[in-house]
Structure formats: C-alpha cells, structure tokens
C-alpha cells in the first residue's frame, strides 16, 4: 500500500482491526473447530481448504483501507436512528460480500426535542438577568440534533437552583449536611454519576422539579436516553414493535414507570457554570470543584432563579435491522451472532461506527472465504442494529420477536459497540467464554506495544486478567443475555472516550487521536494455535457428532437455567438471576439482582420482613444453580440432591 494512502488512513483503524478481528476469532474458534469438510474419496485429489482462522488472517492485507473507507462514509454526516443512508451503506456492503441479506422493520416510539426549549437566569424579583445557550459549542456548523435527553417529558420550571455534584445519593446527603435540600428546585449536576436516567430519577425522588446535566470543558455536550426500567420500545414490553402490534397506552402503569417524572436536559459546561456562579448559599465542597473547574459561587439555593422549558416531540418511527447470514455446514440450526449498532447521536466515529466498519470488513473477508469453498460448521448471523441509542431498541425488538427460536438455537452473541475509544483491551463475557478469551489474547499481537501480545498488556494494565460480568445495560448484549439467557461477549479498546455522544465523536478525532502509533506499524491479528483434535476419535464418525452436539447443548442450556420465567420482582422483562442489573443504579452489587433489589427495597421493612424478602431471593438463585448443575451433568435430579445441595447454600 503506498505511503501516501497510509498517511490518510485514520490511526484508530489499527485497533479496529484488532478489536473486531479478535471478536471474529472468538466466533471462529467457537464455531469452526473442524477442517473445512470431511475427507471423502471424491475430494482426495483436491487441494485442502486452509484452516479458517489462518485463511481469515491472510486477508488482513488492505483491511485498513477498507475500514477507513467505510468509516469515512458512515461518519460523513449525523445519522440518528432510522437514517436511510447509513442503512443503505451497510446493506450494500453485505451484499457486495456475497452474503444472504435480510431486513426487519419495526415501528417503535422515539423521542426528539421540540422547538420550544429555553433556559434563562432571572433576578430574585423575576426580572430577566441572562439568556443561556442550549447549543453545543463543539457543534460549530450546527449540523447535529441539539443536545437533549430522549424520553425526557415536556415541562418547565421557574425555581431556585442547587448544585449537587454528580447527583448521587452521597451527594444529596452532603448537601443536606450543609442545610440545603433539592425539593422544589432545579438540580444542576455534572456528568459522571452513573446512568443519566438514574440521575434524573434520583433527583425526582428528592423533590427536584428539573435536572440540568453539565457537559465537558472541551465544548462537548452529551446527548442520551433517560428511559427507566430496561431496554426496548416502552409501549411494547416483551413483544416486538411491529406494524399492527398491540401497544400499551401512556396511562398504563407499566408505561408510566418507564418515563422520568421531571424534565431534564444536557447543557454545556459554560452554561452550567453561569448558573453555579450565580448561586449563593454554602461554599462548594472542595472535592466538587475540580470536575467543572468551578471558581466562584455556592451550592445554592438562589438568590437567582432558573427559568427552564423543555418540549418533547414523540413519534412512531420506522427503524431497520439488517442481517448478513451464512448458513452452517454441519449444524445450520445453531447460530453464532455477531452484532453492532449503526445509529449515532452525532457522527459516531467511535460510537458505534468504529465497530460498524469492522463488522463490514469481517463480512468482506467471510465473503472471500466462502468463494474459496469454506463453510462454517454453524450458521453465522452478522447484525446491524438500529435505534440502539434510544435504549437498545433494534436488538431488543428482534430478540423479543424471535425469542423461542433463539432459546433453542443461539449458541453465543458477540457484541462490539465502541470498538476503539482509547488505549487498553477490555472484555466482558459470561464465564463459559472466559478461557477462550484468555487463550486468544495470548496469540494476538498488541496494537500499541511492539513485541507483546494483548494478553501481556491486558494482564499488566489490570494487575491480572480482568473479565467483566455483563450486568450493565448500555449495549446490545442486554436483550440476548438478560432477557434470553444467551452467552455473550463484549469487546472494546479504551475504557472511556471524552467525546462520547458529542459533536467531538468524528472522523477527525479518530484520524488525529485514535492511535498515534499507526504509521510505525500495522497491527495484525495472529493465531499460532493448532486446532485441538479429539484424541483417538474420528471427527466425522456419526456417534462422535452426536456426542459433541449433546455436550454443546448442555453448555448452551446451562445459561438458560438462570432465567426466571416471570422475571425479577417488579421488573419482569429482566429474566437473568445472575447478571441482570440491579434496580438501584448505584448498587455495589453487580450480580444476583433479585437479592440486590430486596436489600435496596427493605429500608421500611421490619427486620423479620427484611430477612424473609432477601431469603426468598436467595432461594431463587439456589434453585437456578441446581438447574444449571443438572443440565451440565446431563441428568435428572437425584433423590438426595436437593438436601445435599441446599445444605451448602441455605440462606
């Protein structure tokens, strides 16, 4: 590749190749632990088809150019959910790769900002003091949707303001110790206190009338969703939002719980500081000052008033999920699913199109492999989700629509969202895939440190290998794991991205800051690994095939054993008793959500009632563990199993 071409490629494409290349390797090693086909007499004289992992890696030449071209095309303009240009690009690239393509349309409720939003400071007597900007300083060309919170209700307030740092429970407690409360006031917080919807819900619990969340000092203002209670279309909980589907009314109690009770809006750091500097009251605690660079003002309340108005515009919009399908050779009714969403709040160079560009390059390579005569053992489904930014809607509606099929056939879901957002490898997965992830990282060259493998830097960075359990609800693995019980993986480079959901998430950022080492080397994914052979067994013996399928089915069904049919108490959409998120977004427990919920809800209960509520949830978990153990053994329960097992885990 000419140097002049290399110089124009986005540096971040290095990690793009690594991050999603590794994702594919996971799928290949899970799916394709077999030669390309059984050695038959008719094929004895032909050249063998290369090992699939090796063949995949030989197609790395030119991959960076392909990724860069896709990334530039996808980020040429903003593309909120439903944008036809982004969908057309993805569909065209999957078809060009020779994959069978499918499109599924849904019609969920989406939320946009209306035209009547405003923000101003007033003097104590109500006379105008200053009109405050609701625009994003970093969006110089005003090409993007204005900063807003999707599903924040329309509303307004003229009230005193208080500054509550990150808006956590501990921040409100600190405010109360200063003799200041939030009731009847506009709360100003800075980003970083957890899920923004939870921050707004906490403010409503404290009696606030509105919430303003400050952006970063670099001019970026973070857009995002504030829906509560889980992912998916809020009017079709548990079933797909297809044309003609039942939709709950806005007065339904289940629907009302999904929407925040008070309006909210993200604002620039400049706007937030203008409000904070106008406040009196107790001095701002020293540990609160650094986050926004506050140099004057107090925590409030007053003496100024904030005049805030927000208008929401709710619409039923068409969204489109796009699929590329490769039918399996030996087990076509077993699916390994690779997914990424393509919609973005802004330009989406990091979130999500760093992953989209990698997904499309994988489609390109798989297409070439198919032309060579290769076929996967199991079926592969490449998914391009729409409307993820509105609460994982595209993936959730598809999972809800195909739940029975996925329960019986899905082997694993492999997710990539912000594939490249910084330095360092991060992974989350269900335990079945831990060893596979670790083994693969031992064989893949690190894109940042010459001469080291990903495993080395991963281990050094964390003081040991750290694999997250997927209890968060911020990407498309959520419906697969938390609702359907499908083993899942989420891979990405970089823990945080400062331009998240802002105008700064652009191709320009990727090109200048994504990976400063790009011109010094091109990272490639390598696997030095012999495919393990079953000792003394003929892979193509029918008895061996059946044994292998039975074993795989046990592993597949073990994760389903942790599902509770009726779901968590008060949150029926979440079914997984180990990895669903707790109700309290500030909870320190990242597993056993039913137990976490029982603890957080027990504040007003007697000691006896509290113990009974928690014990009931512990018993649910113990029964799920017993179910999983029986599935893995492949046996029915024995007469003495209940008593022996429960003696170990009795609450």
XYZ file of C-alpha atoms in Angstrom, residues 49-643:
595
model
C -9.149 -25.721 2.055
C -6.986 -23.740 4.530
C -7.794 -23.666 8.227
C -10.491 -20.957 8.570
C -8.635 -18.861 11.158
C -5.489 -18.889 9.022
C -7.447 -18.033 5.891
C -9.189 -15.186 7.681
C -5.878 -13.681 8.803
C -4.316 -13.888 5.344
C -6.983 -11.398 4.222
C -5.644 -8.651 6.542
C -3.743 -7.007 3.683
C -5.728 -3.965 2.637
C -8.127 -4.272 5.562
C -7.174 -0.883 6.978
C -8.044 0.854 3.719
C -11.398 -0.918 3.626
C -12.149 0.009 7.230
C -11.109 3.631 6.676
C -13.311 3.965 3.609
C -16.339 2.571 5.442
C -15.700 4.736 8.484
C -15.398 7.875 6.379
C -18.646 7.063 4.525
C -20.588 6.242 7.684
C -19.450 9.386 9.522
C -19.913 11.843 6.653
C -22.984 13.215 8.420
C -25.110 12.681 11.516
C -27.231 9.547 11.476
C -29.838 9.161 14.161
C -31.983 6.048 14.267
C -33.811 5.396 11.012
C -31.341 7.304 8.801
C -31.649 5.662 5.352
C -28.133 6.473 4.079
C -26.375 4.511 6.825
C -28.723 1.559 6.359
C -28.185 1.573 2.596
C -24.406 1.614 3.005
C -24.401 -1.373 5.357
C -26.848 -3.342 3.225
C -24.830 -2.653 0.076
C -21.571 -3.791 1.654
C -23.086 -7.036 2.955
C -24.495 -7.786 -0.481
C -21.177 -6.943 -2.139
C -19.551 -9.547 0.110
C -21.928 -12.145 -1.315
C -23.828 -12.758 1.909
C -27.517 -13.515 2.064
C -29.153 -10.357 3.435
C -32.346 -9.747 5.372
C -34.006 -6.574 6.671
C -36.521 -6.354 9.513
C -38.592 -3.234 10.096
C -40.053 -2.073 13.406
C -42.055 0.998 14.419
C -41.136 1.976 17.990
C -41.858 5.179 19.857
C -38.870 7.533 19.559
C -38.310 10.870 21.254
C -36.902 14.101 19.820
C -36.528 17.693 21.028
C -39.270 20.145 20.123
C -38.727 23.770 19.171
C -39.851 25.483 22.363
C -36.940 24.763 24.724
C -35.333 27.667 26.581
C -33.138 28.453 29.572
C -32.565 31.763 31.359
C -31.390 33.250 34.637
C -33.750 35.601 36.487
C -33.167 38.010 39.320
C -34.853 37.242 42.661
C -37.744 39.519 41.670
C -38.294 37.529 38.457
C -36.851 40.095 36.052
C -34.538 38.804 33.272
C -30.834 38.527 34.090
C -29.295 36.460 31.262
C -30.439 34.168 28.461
C -28.412 30.943 28.494
C -27.409 28.906 25.458
C -28.732 25.382 24.926
C -26.402 24.759 21.988
C -23.274 22.621 21.904
C -20.112 24.757 21.477
C -18.311 21.884 19.731
C -21.039 21.704 17.044
C -19.777 24.747 15.182
C -21.682 24.053 11.984
C -24.961 23.311 13.800
C -25.367 20.123 11.761
C -26.424 17.911 14.645
C -29.593 17.354 16.618
C -29.475 19.807 19.547
C -28.364 18.326 22.863
C -31.320 16.656 24.604
C -32.408 13.670 26.643
C -34.575 11.234 24.723
C -37.876 10.495 26.524
C -37.467 13.402 28.955
C -41.018 14.716 29.405
C -42.111 18.161 28.335
C -42.210 20.611 31.199
C -40.939 23.804 32.692
C -39.972 25.430 35.950
C -39.130 28.802 37.420
C -37.247 27.958 40.590
C -34.101 28.337 42.596
C -31.197 26.095 41.594
C -28.869 23.909 43.641
C -25.589 22.274 42.604
C -25.394 18.596 43.606
C -22.047 17.463 42.164
C -22.653 14.080 40.422
C -26.234 13.698 41.632
C -25.576 10.541 43.669
C -27.188 9.625 46.978
C -23.989 10.565 48.786
C -24.014 13.994 47.102
C -27.564 14.712 48.277
C -26.541 13.578 51.755
C -23.608 16.011 51.685
C -25.945 18.778 50.515
C -28.342 18.065 53.365
C -25.489 18.260 55.867
C -24.964 21.793 54.578
C -28.611 22.513 55.323
C -29.700 22.586 51.662
C -32.393 20.464 50.036
C -33.435 19.835 46.430
C -37.205 19.896 46.879
C -38.917 22.364 44.544
C -35.624 23.315 42.909
C -33.753 22.866 39.637
C -30.836 20.490 40.194
C -27.544 21.126 38.363
C -25.145 18.171 38.216
C -22.054 17.260 36.284
C -21.766 14.096 34.215
C -20.185 11.049 35.783
C -22.676 9.921 38.416
C -23.817 6.820 36.546
C -26.695 6.276 34.132
C -28.229 9.670 33.330
C -31.756 8.258 33.635
C -30.915 7.113 37.156
C -29.510 10.550 37.989
C -32.790 12.148 36.874
C -34.856 9.585 38.792
C -32.816 10.237 41.943
C -33.431 13.994 41.601
C -37.169 13.377 41.221
C -37.136 11.254 44.403
C -35.546 14.201 46.201
C -38.341 16.501 45.043
C -36.459 18.385 42.293
C -38.525 19.959 39.511
C -35.927 19.658 36.711
C -32.368 18.478 36.081
C -29.559 20.077 34.067
C -26.514 17.865 33.391
C -23.307 19.752 32.565
C -21.116 18.892 29.603
C -17.336 18.852 29.383
C -14.936 21.771 29.378
C -13.903 20.891 25.793
C -17.274 22.062 24.479
C -18.904 18.692 24.098
C -22.429 18.131 25.384
C -23.556 14.542 25.890
C -26.894 13.507 24.426
C -28.546 10.321 25.596
C -31.609 8.411 26.682
C -33.236 8.623 30.129
C -35.737 5.758 29.896
C -36.110 3.674 33.033
C -36.770 0.025 33.703
C -34.923 -1.630 30.836
C -34.376 -1.541 27.078
C -36.705 -1.676 24.112
C -39.771 0.151 22.883
C -41.590 1.436 26.001
C -45.048 0.660 24.583
C -44.380 -2.990 23.671
C -42.592 -4.508 26.684
C -41.857 -8.162 25.950
C -43.102 -8.262 22.350
C -41.897 -6.716 19.104
C -42.984 -3.250 17.938
C -44.131 -4.408 14.524
C -46.828 -2.727 12.455
C -50.198 -3.665 13.906
C -48.765 -4.928 17.198
C -50.515 -4.229 20.495
C -49.278 -1.029 22.103
C -49.913 -0.075 25.693
C -51.386 3.333 26.415
C -49.427 6.143 28.019
C -51.683 5.897 31.069
C -50.727 2.247 31.643
C -48.837 1.893 34.937
C -46.083 -0.197 33.316
C -45.555 2.508 30.707
C -45.619 5.380 33.197
C -42.814 3.712 35.158
C -40.592 3.802 32.070
C -40.597 7.608 31.738
C -38.917 10.102 34.079
C -41.262 12.222 36.161
C -39.425 15.522 35.631
C -37.847 17.195 32.578
C -34.091 17.209 32.079
C -31.552 18.445 29.575
C -27.806 18.284 28.952
C -26.135 21.705 28.803
C -22.651 22.961 28.057
C -20.120 23.405 30.834
C -20.235 27.125 30.098
C -23.990 27.281 30.674
C -23.791 25.200 33.859
C -21.004 27.388 35.247
C -23.035 30.527 34.575
C -25.772 29.127 36.819
C -23.406 27.869 39.540
C -21.507 31.176 39.690
C -24.816 32.963 40.298
C -25.624 30.827 43.337
C -25.193 31.777 46.958
C -25.571 29.558 49.978
C -22.844 27.385 51.495
C -19.480 27.137 49.735
C -18.988 24.353 47.227
C -17.107 21.415 48.828
C -13.510 21.279 47.613
C -13.911 17.798 46.129
C -16.813 19.026 43.974
C -14.932 21.943 42.446
C -12.436 20.144 40.221
C -14.945 18.421 37.968
C -16.246 21.617 36.369
C -13.442 23.977 37.251
C -15.776 25.987 39.475
C -14.064 29.176 40.652
C -16.985 31.054 42.239
C -20.493 30.602 43.590
C -22.055 28.287 46.125
C -24.262 25.214 46.168
C -27.378 27.380 46.364
C -30.230 27.831 46.661
C -30.664 31.141 44.886
C -30.602 34.017 45.040
C -31.108 33.821 41.279
C -33.926 31.858 39.662
C -33.692 29.476 36.722
C -36.383 29.652 34.060
C -36.305 26.329 32.193
C -38.654 24.994 29.490
C -38.356 21.768 27.511
C -40.679 20.429 24.825
C -40.529 16.791 23.793
C -41.674 15.548 20.389
C -42.651 11.856 20.457
C -43.034 9.983 17.171
C -43.556 6.467 15.895
C -40.624 5.982 13.530
C -39.554 3.200 11.193
C -36.255 1.567 12.088
C -34.441 -1.200 10.219
C -32.291 -4.064 11.458
C -30.063 -5.523 8.733
C -28.608 -9.037 8.681
C -25.974 -10.933 6.732
C -26.413 -14.701 7.023
C -24.023 -17.586 6.337
C -25.646 -20.991 6.670
C -23.707 -23.580 8.638
C -22.380 -26.756 7.038
C -22.866 -29.267 9.833
C -25.234 -27.557 12.288
C -27.214 -24.973 10.348
C -29.730 -24.779 13.200
C -27.105 -23.453 15.626
C -26.435 -19.711 15.448
C -23.458 -17.636 16.463
C -24.495 -13.988 16.254
C -22.143 -11.023 15.797
C -23.726 -7.613 16.303
C -23.078 -3.876 16.196
C -25.440 -0.916 16.049
C -25.018 1.749 13.363
C -27.187 4.650 14.602
C -25.398 7.505 16.370
C -26.283 10.664 18.260
C -23.746 12.607 16.206
C -21.171 11.453 13.634
C -20.404 8.243 15.503
C -16.761 7.619 14.565
C -16.185 5.836 17.869
C -19.730 5.083 18.989
C -20.671 2.966 17.120
C -19.129 3.097 13.667
C -15.650 2.024 14.703
C -17.406 -1.282 15.262
C -19.620 -0.990 12.178
C -16.610 -0.558 9.904
C -15.010 -3.635 11.453
C -18.216 -5.645 11.038
C -18.263 -4.764 7.352
C -14.621 -5.783 6.935
C -15.413 -9.124 8.533
C -18.258 -9.548 6.043
C -15.785 -8.818 3.234
C -13.344 -11.451 4.476
C -16.027 -14.056 5.085
C -17.335 -13.482 1.578
C -13.904 -14.203 0.124
C -13.599 -17.316 2.263
C -16.973 -18.548 1.043
C -15.801 -18.136 -2.539
C -12.790 -20.329 -1.716
C -15.086 -23.186 -0.750
C -15.043 -22.690 3.016
C -18.207 -23.082 5.085
C -18.704 -22.659 8.829
C -19.833 -25.581 10.931
C -22.611 -23.481 12.483
C -24.585 -20.629 10.996
C -23.211 -17.104 11.393
C -25.515 -14.077 11.582
C -23.995 -10.604 11.224
C -26.361 -7.975 12.646
C -26.543 -4.227 12.119
C -28.904 -2.868 14.754
C -30.876 0.364 14.512
C -32.033 2.648 17.370
C -29.579 1.343 19.962
C -29.053 4.866 21.245
C -32.739 5.074 22.197
C -32.411 2.115 24.539
C -31.177 -0.908 22.535
C -34.479 -0.892 20.653
C -33.461 -2.579 17.397
C -31.791 -5.561 19.050
C -34.443 -5.853 21.769
C -37.374 -5.933 19.340
C -35.635 -8.619 17.245
C -34.841 -10.770 20.279
C -38.409 -10.426 21.562
C -39.811 -11.376 18.159
C -37.535 -14.420 17.793
C -37.228 -15.473 21.414
C -38.375 -19.083 21.050
C -36.072 -19.678 18.084
C -33.112 -18.081 19.856
C -33.723 -20.100 23.022
C -33.349 -23.340 21.110
C -30.687 -22.381 18.562
C -28.473 -19.452 19.618
C -25.029 -20.505 20.838
C -23.483 -17.118 21.624
C -23.835 -13.404 20.977
C -20.651 -11.415 20.267
C -21.048 -7.654 20.616
C -18.925 -4.726 19.557
C -20.019 -1.143 20.110
C -17.278 1.439 20.732
C -14.576 -0.801 19.265
C -11.884 1.871 19.529
C -12.125 4.622 22.129
C -8.693 4.621 23.739
C -5.767 2.508 24.908
C -6.018 -0.911 26.513
C -8.048 -4.043 25.900
C -11.257 -4.600 27.846
C -13.589 -7.589 27.754
C -16.823 -8.648 29.340
C -18.364 -12.089 28.999
C -20.292 -14.893 30.579
C -17.996 -17.462 32.258
C -18.301 -20.137 29.561
C -16.220 -17.946 27.243
C -13.549 -16.777 29.707
C -10.900 -19.359 28.901
C -11.444 -18.890 25.184
C -10.897 -15.123 25.510
C -7.735 -15.598 27.556
C -6.303 -18.177 25.170
C -6.922 -15.985 22.149
C -5.293 -12.909 23.676
C -2.109 -14.948 24.163
C -1.905 -15.314 20.379
C -2.788 -11.783 19.229
C -0.174 -9.036 18.889
C -0.814 -5.914 20.916
C -1.537 -2.925 18.638
C 0.191 -0.438 20.967
C 3.265 -2.211 22.367
C 5.731 -3.737 19.947
C 6.762 -7.280 20.742
C 3.972 -8.016 23.202
C 0.727 -9.907 22.980
C -2.635 -8.496 24.011
C -2.629 -10.885 26.977
C 0.629 -9.357 28.287
C -0.561 -5.746 28.294
C -4.046 -6.737 29.460
C -2.502 -8.538 32.422
C -0.043 -5.726 33.235
C -2.620 -2.951 32.952
C -5.020 -4.574 35.432
C -2.592 -6.392 37.708
C -4.064 -9.631 36.418
C -6.629 -10.701 33.848
C -9.917 -8.912 34.454
C -13.075 -10.034 32.664
C -16.194 -8.045 33.445
C -19.520 -9.707 34.090
C -22.141 -8.080 31.892
C -24.543 -6.614 34.451
C -24.649 -3.180 32.789
C -27.366 -2.109 30.362
C -25.564 0.034 27.821
C -25.233 -2.034 24.651
C -26.882 -4.673 22.501
C -25.822 -7.720 24.513
C -28.547 -6.764 27.012
C -31.564 -8.481 25.392
C -29.509 -11.528 24.466
C -28.137 -12.146 27.967
C -30.536 -10.509 30.422
C -33.747 -11.492 28.619
C -32.894 -14.578 26.545
C -30.043 -16.120 28.552
C -27.654 -16.409 25.603
C -23.914 -16.482 26.477
C -22.438 -13.140 25.425
C -19.152 -11.303 24.887
C -18.463 -7.562 24.667
C -15.031 -6.365 23.453
C -13.549 -2.888 23.120
C -10.345 -0.868 23.277
C -10.155 2.021 25.727
C -12.090 2.444 28.963
C -13.515 5.884 28.257
C -13.934 8.285 25.352
C -14.185 12.000 26.224
C -16.292 12.800 23.158
C -18.986 10.227 23.974
C -22.321 11.237 22.396
C -20.985 14.688 21.468
C -20.003 16.529 18.299
C -16.405 15.511 19.030
C -17.136 11.886 18.068
C -15.997 12.490 14.494
C -13.741 11.039 11.824
C -11.363 13.904 12.548
C -10.908 12.725 16.150
C -10.267 9.168 15.001
C -7.747 10.367 12.416
C -5.801 12.603 14.807
C -6.087 10.890 18.178
C -7.256 7.315 17.749
C -3.810 5.725 17.614
C -0.631 7.806 17.311
C 1.435 4.682 16.550
C -0.359 3.914 13.319
C 2.438 4.988 10.939
C 5.017 2.947 12.815
C 3.345 -0.342 12.356
C 0.204 -2.015 11.209
C -1.170 -4.342 13.813
C -2.289 -7.717 12.582
C -4.195 -10.430 14.301
C -2.265 -13.659 14.501
C -3.152 -17.023 15.819
C -0.393 -19.641 16.368
C -2.555 -22.390 17.524
C -3.124 -25.918 16.409
C -6.762 -26.915 16.375
C -7.172 -29.414 19.195
C -8.154 -32.815 17.916
C -10.318 -35.183 19.823
C -7.904 -37.902 20.841
C -8.499 -41.273 19.232
C -11.807 -40.051 17.798
C -12.893 -39.741 14.189
C -14.376 -36.212 13.874
C -16.701 -37.443 11.173
C -17.964 -40.506 12.988
C -21.715 -40.079 13.430
C -21.602 -41.184 17.064
C -18.940 -38.557 17.819
C -21.003 -35.842 16.149
C -23.988 -36.703 18.301
C -21.871 -36.722 21.485
C -20.376 -33.365 20.598
C -23.780 -31.844 19.893
C -25.169 -33.141 23.187
C -22.242 -31.607 25.066
C -22.636 -28.303 23.264
C -26.360 -28.315 24.007
C -25.634 -28.700 27.708
C -23.361 -25.669 27.624
C -25.965 -23.757 25.630
C -28.799 -24.641 28.000
C -26.827 -24.052 31.195
C -27.076 -20.265 30.780
C -30.822 -20.554 30.167
C -31.114 -22.288 33.548
C -30.509 -18.945 35.251
C -33.612 -17.422 33.688
C -36.681 -16.848 35.844
C -39.795 -17.159 33.674
C -41.709 -14.393 35.458
C -38.630 -12.159 35.628
C -37.349 -10.132 38.536
C -39.889 -8.818 41.031
C -41.356 -5.579 39.669
C -39.081 -5.763 36.600
C -40.425 -8.707 34.647
C -38.521 -8.028 31.424
C -35.223 -8.877 33.135
C -35.080 -12.674 33.452
C -31.461 -13.488 34.365
C -30.973 -14.157 38.086
C -27.193 -13.680 37.959
C -26.397 -10.894 35.502
C -29.418 -8.639 35.110
C -28.740 -5.151 36.504
C -29.935 -4.197 39.993
C -32.803 -1.730 40.226
C -30.683 0.816 42.106
C -28.148 2.061 39.569
C -25.807 2.996 42.446
C -25.839 -0.521 43.916
C -22.407 -2.002 44.586
C -23.665 -5.493 43.730
C -23.011 -6.383 40.098
C -24.654 -9.820 40.285
C -27.677 -11.503 41.911
C -30.005 -8.596 41.048
C -33.019 -10.036 42.864
C -31.049 -10.129 46.106
C -29.721 -6.608 45.462
C -33.259 -5.352 44.834
C -34.569 -6.985 48.016
C -31.840 -5.276 50.029
C -32.416 -1.843 48.472
C -36.194 -2.087 48.942
C -36.063 -3.237 52.544
C -35.471 0.120 54.211
C -39.044 0.441 55.505
C -39.498 -3.218 56.453
C -39.193 -4.809 59.848
C -36.130 -6.983 60.487
C -38.257 -10.120 60.084
C -39.820 -8.927 56.817
C -36.432 -7.845 55.502
C -34.885 -11.233 56.230
C -37.789 -13.076 54.591
C -37.663 -10.950 51.435
C -33.915 -11.420 50.993
C -34.061 -15.126 51.827
C -36.748 -15.678 49.192
C -34.469 -14.201 46.531
C -31.535 -16.323 47.746
C -33.681 -19.430 47.332
C -34.486 -18.410 43.754
C -30.774 -18.238 42.973
C -30.060 -21.561 44.675
C -32.748 -23.264 42.586
C -31.281 -21.753 39.424
C -27.824 -23.061 40.321
C -29.282 -26.518 40.866
C -30.983 -26.364 37.456
C -27.701 -25.403 35.782
C -25.808 -28.171 37.578
C -28.303 -30.790 36.399
C -28.103 -29.518 32.831
C -24.295 -29.683 32.827
C -24.360 -33.231 34.234
C -26.982 -34.244 31.723
C -29.001 -35.935 34.422
C -32.358 -35.715 36.159
C -32.252 -34.729 39.822
C -31.444 -37.491 42.285
C -33.444 -38.182 45.412
C -30.778 -36.840 47.762
C -29.575 -33.972 45.558
C -31.922 -31.340 46.972
C -30.945 -31.856 50.577
